[in-house]
Amino acid sequence: MKGLFIICGLGIFAMLAEIFKGFGLKKILQPVVLLGIVVAFVLNILTEWNNPMSISYFNNMIVFDNFALAFSGVILATAFFWFVFANDYFENSSDVTDHFALVLFALVGALMLTAYKNMTTLFLGIEIMSIPLYVLAASRKNDVKSNEAGFKYLILGSFATGFLLFGIALVYGATGSFDIMVIRAKISAAQGGLPLFFHAGVIMMLVAMCFKVAAAPFHFWTPDVYQGSPTVITAFMSTIVKTAAFTAFIRLFLVGFGGISEKWEMVMAAIIALSLVIANVTAVSQGSVKRMLAYSSISHAAFMLMGVLAVQPGMSIPGILYYTLAYSVGSITAFSVLYNVSKDSGEGFEGFNGLGKRNPVMAFCMAVAMLSLAGIPVTAGFFAKYFIFATIMATSFKWLLVLAVLTSAIGVYYYFKVIIAMYFKPADKTEKVPVEMQVMLIMIITTLLTIAIGVVPGYVIDMLGNSH
Amino acid sequence: MIKLIGLVPLFPLIGFAINGFFGKKLGKKLSGGIAVLSIAASFVVSLLVFMELNGIANKSQVVNLFSWINSDTLSIPFSFLVDPLSSIFLMIITGIGLLIHIYSLGYMSHDEGFARFFTYLNLFVFFMLLLVLGNNYLVMFVGWEGVGLCSYLLIGFWFKNTEYNKAANKAFIMNRIGDLGFLLGIILIFFTYGTITYGDVFAKAHTGSETIITAIALLLFVGAMGKSAQIPLYTWLPDAMAGPTPVSALIHAATMVTAGIYMIVRSNIFYSSSEDASEIVAVVGAATALMAAIIGCVQTDIKKVLAYSTVSQLGLMFLALGVGAYSTAVFHVTTHAFFKALLFLGAGSVIHAMSGEQDIRKMGGLKKALPITYLTMGLATLAISGIFPFSGFFSKDEILAYAYEENKALWFVGSITSLLTAFYMFRMFFLTFHTSFRGTAEQKHHLHESPKSMTIPLIILAVLSVAGGLLGIPAAFHGSNWISTYLNPIIMHKNPSTLSHETEFLLMGIATAVALVAIYTAYNVYQKSNVLPAENEKDMRPFERFAFHKFKVDEFYAFTITRPLNMFSTALGKFFDNQLVDGFIEGIGVVVKWLSGVVRQLQTGNIGFYIFSMVLGIVAIIFWSILK
């Protein structure tokens, strides 16, 4: 909770910096934000981890238990990396501080989503996170595509919000409460005797959440919005936003609606299957790496949903957490490389041609990120998939496992296209691709992390193990 | 200090990382300094650990570092085991490793791949330490594969030479065959006992049926054959001499090639529970020892002589393992590490002085120009020949004594091997250092003793080669045989010698006499009569030629395995792979791409269509899940 307050404070500080331009606060904004994130991360761990006394706030509307803290940790760490590599996005735009404030408030929404215990805070979290994003997606004001992305995101997002609200209303109507724990208790007390419109409400919330994590057939906004938005915002959406929405998903369905899983698990399995196939198949024919990564994020959402499908409350959540960590770290590397390459030679695959010669370190980082996203051993992505597969093996959805393995094989094709371009295709230009020192450092750190958590998965799992 | 055992492999790893990333920028002085310092640091920690372990009663200390793999059915901690066996290997690896690192500073000083060399060398030490420190077979396997990789990289260190690359490939492939056996062994252990942690496996070992135990022992032995160059997987080791000489000393003499012995001593319970497996180990060891010794007698490349000598000595160690003398094998590993590292480093010093010449026919009379090398190598030659009271005498005689007790035929083969060893070692020694110089005038002009960084390690190793026997003075000499007592806790089924001291003295006498005869013969032929090994193959006697060609084993493998395999795979590749598999796979690719093009059409960019399809989806879901 202290972390949440600090990020709120940072957002307000960023707005003040815009109002009182004369004081030169803008210059120190980035270091202050980075420092603030570190403090938030450390405070969360020091004061609240494994501490049952201080976790519940506002009549149980927000609860910072270990589950919330672990996912907040992943989000804050990703945000730290993100702010370093996105630095020049802020520098190049005219109204920096507004963007800082918007991103920080989106981050507040994301943190709320990890810790809500009430459907009102769920809704608030989703809206606090989404509304700044609509603006940010359209933040390249002179670019038609960016404007279109923001607009599409807003319209489709509002549509999904409508479903979420409708779903919440129906669930409230049937159970008489917004509190997740009360709903859970009602479900187990009713023993199947809940009215039909309760189930309709659950399904509607499922649909809305599927929209937020970008699962098929509610994924249509993803490629267009991801491609149109500025690359750093795309990176933000595909890592932090995805992790947050996913965390909300887990809590809602494993804790809230876990008691009637037989009502939603077939639907979810169908959504997963459809997402796997559509994402991986469509990614094959993309000519833009950014768009390919958008489809890749859909496929990874499907994998994380498999984690939800497979686990019972209290079991193997560290496995999903490991997945989000591996995915976030790998994506941040991929997007920061993409961002720097695209400034030099565009977002297409051919922009990566000969990167192995033009900037070997960056090419290596990208190669590791691609291997990790594809799930090749020694990188984090391998064990991430392995843990998910191991849990799904224990359920009746073994056919999903087969489908997931097959579509992963397709995934190898498009991830390796990047690697092949970098190392086996001649470059059009010979000069080095420039990268800022601090961004390079972040790439190297995230790359080493990707390898490190792939080499010692058990250690990471143990560290995260206390989170359920 | 034992709690800090993790530091021992950590230092070389840090050295590896620094040199790997920044080695070239640091310059030779700094990168070499970091490499040496990292090994020195782990040597100091190892020494402290070793002394602490000596002082405490519980000689089996498990240090858990972190949980490594952790899922429902499989839980493998990353933990280290500090016990007598691993602590001895720890001392050998870091101690000799340190000396060889220092030596390499001088030896590699002119090489442009200086930083790369130390990067690999540090990485090797790291993996070797993992291999001996791991508390379960998986950690050992990681180290096992890691040292194989480093060995491959270092054999092919001068990668511009195609022959060297081929040698590296050969070593790698032969080792892969062994590794497969080792891996299958580990899997069988896991399936039989449900764990791969040493303590648990050994505690449950007796529950396995005898067939299973024999199978495990033999599979592990296949792994040892590859790593420790035993028949039939030994041919890579002589070729591995393509690497820089310090590498031959460290990896292909003192440490990596003894990993197989380490592994069998570690798993000794499987071997002492299976007579069949032990017998096979003994026979393979004896055969390898003899065969390599014969080949060693006709080689003319100074490093090849030493390489075959290594194979032969490793054979003796396996002979010891096969007759149940586990601690004796470790004793011989230790003394062999001293004198064989010294011999290789001395050979390196000679090669250095001769500007790269390795043919002993072109050397001669080097004792004046290289006094320190001459003296130290002389001591090492005496040690390996088993002359009293040098270190080799004690360890080799202990092996022969155990062999005599177990099976007279094995003892006989071992004794013949000792005879041949003394002969070819002194043949090499006389041809190199005595008689008159046979090289070119230019080489003669350049002859020089090596720099201090090279001679000091030689001197230290010479002291160890002379005095190393003190580790295991047998009871017959009123000694306490420290090494055997020290290793006692890890040997599951003890096998104390029952020979009387008189028999033991008799055996020692025979061995010494045999060695002296061999030395005298070598002296007579090469020093007194000035005979040179034939320059031309035609001048060789038939058997000599056959041995010179290493009994044509390489050709035999090429004819029986490599060529048929190549032919088979070419045929398979042409038909099966190119036609069927490629057709099928490419077919899938084409279908997926086509499908991709079709599905892609859905992404119209039209918001109305997106909302429409979402609504369709929702309606379908609601109908399906609620109204069904």
Short mmCIF file of C-alpha atoms in Angstrom, two decimals, chain B residues 92-263:
data_model
loop_
_atom_site.label_atom_id
_atom_site.label_comp_id
_atom_site.label_asym_id
_atom_site.label_seq_id
_atom_site.Cartn_x
_atom_site.Cartn_y
_atom_site.Cartn_z
CA ILE B 92 44.44 -30.69 -6.94
CA ILE B 93 42.25 -28.53 -9.16
CA THR B 94 42.91 -25.19 -7.51
CA GLY B 95 46.53 -25.93 -6.56
CA ILE B 96 47.74 -27.30 -9.87
CA GLY B 97 45.34 -24.97 -11.64
CA LEU B 98 47.04 -22.02 -9.97
CA LEU B 99 50.53 -23.19 -10.95
CA ILE B 100 49.44 -23.75 -14.53
CA HIS B 101 47.75 -20.36 -14.69
CA ILE B 102 51.00 -18.74 -13.55
CA TYR B 103 52.96 -20.79 -16.05
CA SER B 104 50.58 -19.76 -18.84
CA LEU B 105 51.34 -16.10 -18.18
CA GLY B 106 54.78 -16.74 -19.60
CA TYR B 107 53.87 -19.46 -22.08
CA MET B 108 51.05 -17.56 -23.78
CA SER B 109 52.63 -14.11 -23.52
CA HIS B 110 53.13 -13.80 -27.27
CA ASP B 111 49.73 -15.16 -28.26
CA GLU B 112 47.13 -12.77 -29.57
CA GLY B 113 44.33 -14.84 -28.03
CA PHE B 114 45.78 -14.26 -24.56
CA ALA B 115 42.58 -12.99 -22.92
CA ARG B 116 40.46 -15.60 -24.67
CA PHE B 117 42.80 -18.30 -23.40
CA PHE B 118 42.41 -17.22 -19.80
CA THR B 119 38.67 -16.82 -20.24
CA TYR B 120 38.36 -20.46 -21.25
CA LEU B 121 40.82 -21.61 -18.63
CA ASN B 122 38.92 -19.88 -15.83
CA LEU B 123 35.66 -21.27 -17.11
CA PHE B 124 37.20 -24.72 -17.14
CA VAL B 125 38.26 -24.44 -13.52
CA PHE B 126 34.75 -23.29 -12.61
CA PHE B 127 33.10 -26.31 -14.24
CA MET B 128 35.68 -28.72 -12.90
CA LEU B 129 34.97 -27.45 -9.40
CA LEU B 130 31.22 -27.91 -9.97
CA LEU B 131 31.91 -31.44 -11.11
CA VAL B 132 33.68 -32.47 -7.93
CA LEU B 133 31.70 -30.33 -5.50
CA GLY B 134 28.14 -31.17 -6.54
CA ASN B 135 26.05 -33.11 -4.06
CA ASN B 136 24.05 -34.86 -6.74
CA TYR B 137 24.57 -36.40 -10.13
CA LEU B 138 22.94 -33.53 -12.00
CA VAL B 139 25.38 -30.91 -10.70
CA MET B 140 28.16 -33.34 -11.52
CA PHE B 141 26.72 -33.72 -15.00
CA VAL B 142 26.60 -29.97 -15.54
CA GLY B 143 30.26 -29.74 -14.57
CA TRP B 144 30.98 -32.80 -16.69
CA GLU B 145 29.46 -31.22 -19.80
CA GLY B 146 31.04 -27.87 -18.98
CA VAL B 147 34.57 -29.21 -18.80
CA GLY B 148 33.91 -31.07 -22.05
CA LEU B 149 32.93 -27.80 -23.67
CA CYS B 150 36.01 -26.00 -22.34
CA SER B 151 38.22 -28.87 -23.44
CA TYR B 152 36.71 -28.57 -26.91
CA LEU B 153 37.26 -24.82 -27.00
CA LEU B 154 40.85 -25.14 -25.82
CA ILE B 155 41.85 -28.00 -28.11
CA GLY B 156 40.63 -25.89 -30.99
CA PHE B 157 42.14 -22.78 -29.43
CA TRP B 158 44.20 -22.05 -32.53
CA PHE B 159 41.09 -22.35 -34.61
CA LYS B 160 42.70 -21.20 -37.83
CA ASN B 161 44.31 -24.62 -38.15
CA THR B 162 41.81 -27.10 -39.64
CA GLU B 163 43.62 -30.11 -38.17
CA TYR B 164 43.25 -28.67 -34.70
CA ASN B 165 39.57 -28.08 -35.26
CA LYS B 166 39.19 -31.67 -36.34
CA ALA B 167 40.96 -32.78 -33.19
CA ALA B 168 38.58 -30.65 -31.15
CA ASN B 169 35.59 -32.16 -32.92
CA LYS B 170 36.90 -35.64 -32.37
CA ALA B 171 37.33 -35.03 -28.67
CA PHE B 172 33.85 -33.57 -28.45
CA ILE B 173 32.14 -36.39 -30.33
CA MET B 174 33.94 -39.17 -28.48
CA ASN B 175 33.05 -37.50 -25.23
CA ARG B 176 29.42 -37.23 -26.31
CA ILE B 177 29.26 -41.00 -26.65
CA GLY B 178 30.53 -41.33 -23.10
CA ASP B 179 28.23 -38.59 -21.87
CA LEU B 180 25.24 -40.41 -23.26
CA GLY B 181 26.17 -43.42 -21.19
CA PHE B 182 26.60 -41.26 -18.11
CA LEU B 183 23.26 -39.56 -18.69
CA LEU B 184 21.48 -42.89 -19.12
CA GLY B 185 23.15 -44.01 -15.91
CA ILE B 186 21.81 -40.99 -14.07
CA ILE B 187 18.33 -41.56 -15.46
CA LEU B 188 18.45 -45.19 -14.42
CA ILE B 189 19.54 -44.14 -10.93
CA PHE B 190 16.65 -41.69 -10.76
CA PHE B 191 14.14 -44.28 -11.88
CA THR B 192 15.45 -46.94 -9.54
CA TYR B 193 15.91 -44.87 -6.41
CA GLY B 194 13.74 -41.81 -7.07
CA THR B 195 16.57 -39.44 -6.23
CA ILE B 196 19.95 -38.43 -7.55
CA THR B 197 21.40 -36.97 -4.36
CA TYR B 198 24.50 -38.93 -3.41
CA GLY B 199 23.68 -39.63 0.20
CA ASP B 200 20.13 -40.83 -0.52
CA VAL B 201 21.17 -42.92 -3.50
CA PHE B 202 24.00 -44.64 -1.66
CA ALA B 203 21.81 -45.30 1.36
CA LYS B 204 19.24 -47.01 -0.86
CA ALA B 205 21.72 -48.59 -3.26
CA HIS B 206 21.37 -52.10 -1.86
CA THR B 207 17.63 -52.10 -2.60
CA GLY B 208 18.28 -52.36 -6.34
CA SER B 209 18.54 -55.77 -7.95
CA GLU B 210 22.00 -56.92 -8.95
CA THR B 211 21.20 -56.56 -12.67
CA ILE B 212 20.15 -52.96 -12.17
CA ILE B 213 23.25 -52.17 -10.13
CA THR B 214 25.49 -53.72 -12.77
CA ALA B 215 23.67 -51.76 -15.47
CA ILE B 216 24.10 -48.51 -13.56
CA ALA B 217 27.77 -49.24 -12.91
CA LEU B 218 28.42 -50.04 -16.56
CA LEU B 219 26.55 -47.00 -17.88
CA LEU B 220 28.49 -44.74 -15.56
CA PHE B 221 31.66 -46.49 -16.67
CA VAL B 222 30.84 -45.70 -20.31
CA GLY B 223 30.82 -42.04 -19.27
CA ALA B 224 34.14 -42.50 -17.51
CA MET B 225 35.58 -44.21 -20.61
CA GLY B 226 34.88 -41.15 -22.69
CA LYS B 227 36.14 -38.56 -20.23
CA SER B 228 39.13 -40.56 -19.03
CA ALA B 229 40.12 -41.91 -22.44
CA GLN B 230 39.79 -45.66 -22.00
CA ILE B 231 39.42 -48.31 -24.70
CA PRO B 232 37.53 -47.91 -26.96
CA LEU B 233 37.03 -44.17 -26.52
CA TYR B 234 40.66 -43.15 -25.94
CA THR B 235 41.75 -41.96 -29.39
CA TRP B 236 40.71 -38.36 -28.80
CA LEU B 237 43.23 -37.71 -26.06
CA PRO B 238 46.44 -37.94 -28.15
CA ASP B 239 44.84 -35.71 -30.77
CA ALA B 240 43.83 -33.28 -28.04
CA MET B 241 47.49 -32.33 -27.81
CA ALA B 242 46.66 -29.79 -30.52
CA GLY B 243 45.75 -27.42 -27.71
CA PRO B 244 48.31 -25.15 -26.03
CA THR B 245 50.62 -27.13 -23.73
CA PRO B 246 49.35 -25.67 -20.41
CA VAL B 247 45.93 -26.95 -21.45
CA SER B 248 47.36 -30.41 -22.00
CA ALA B 249 48.89 -30.21 -18.56
CA LEU B 250 45.81 -28.99 -16.72
CA ILE B 251 42.92 -30.53 -18.60
CA HIS B 252 44.33 -33.50 -20.41
CA ALA B 253 46.63 -34.75 -17.68
CA ALA B 254 45.97 -33.46 -14.19
CA THR B 255 42.26 -32.78 -13.82
CA MET B 256 39.55 -33.31 -16.43
CA VAL B 257 40.66 -36.74 -17.58
CA THR B 258 40.59 -37.91 -13.98
CA ALA B 259 36.90 -36.97 -13.70
CA GLY B 260 36.00 -40.52 -14.69
CA ILE B 261 37.99 -41.85 -11.75
CA TYR B 262 36.38 -39.33 -9.45
CA MET B 263 32.95 -40.39 -10.62
#
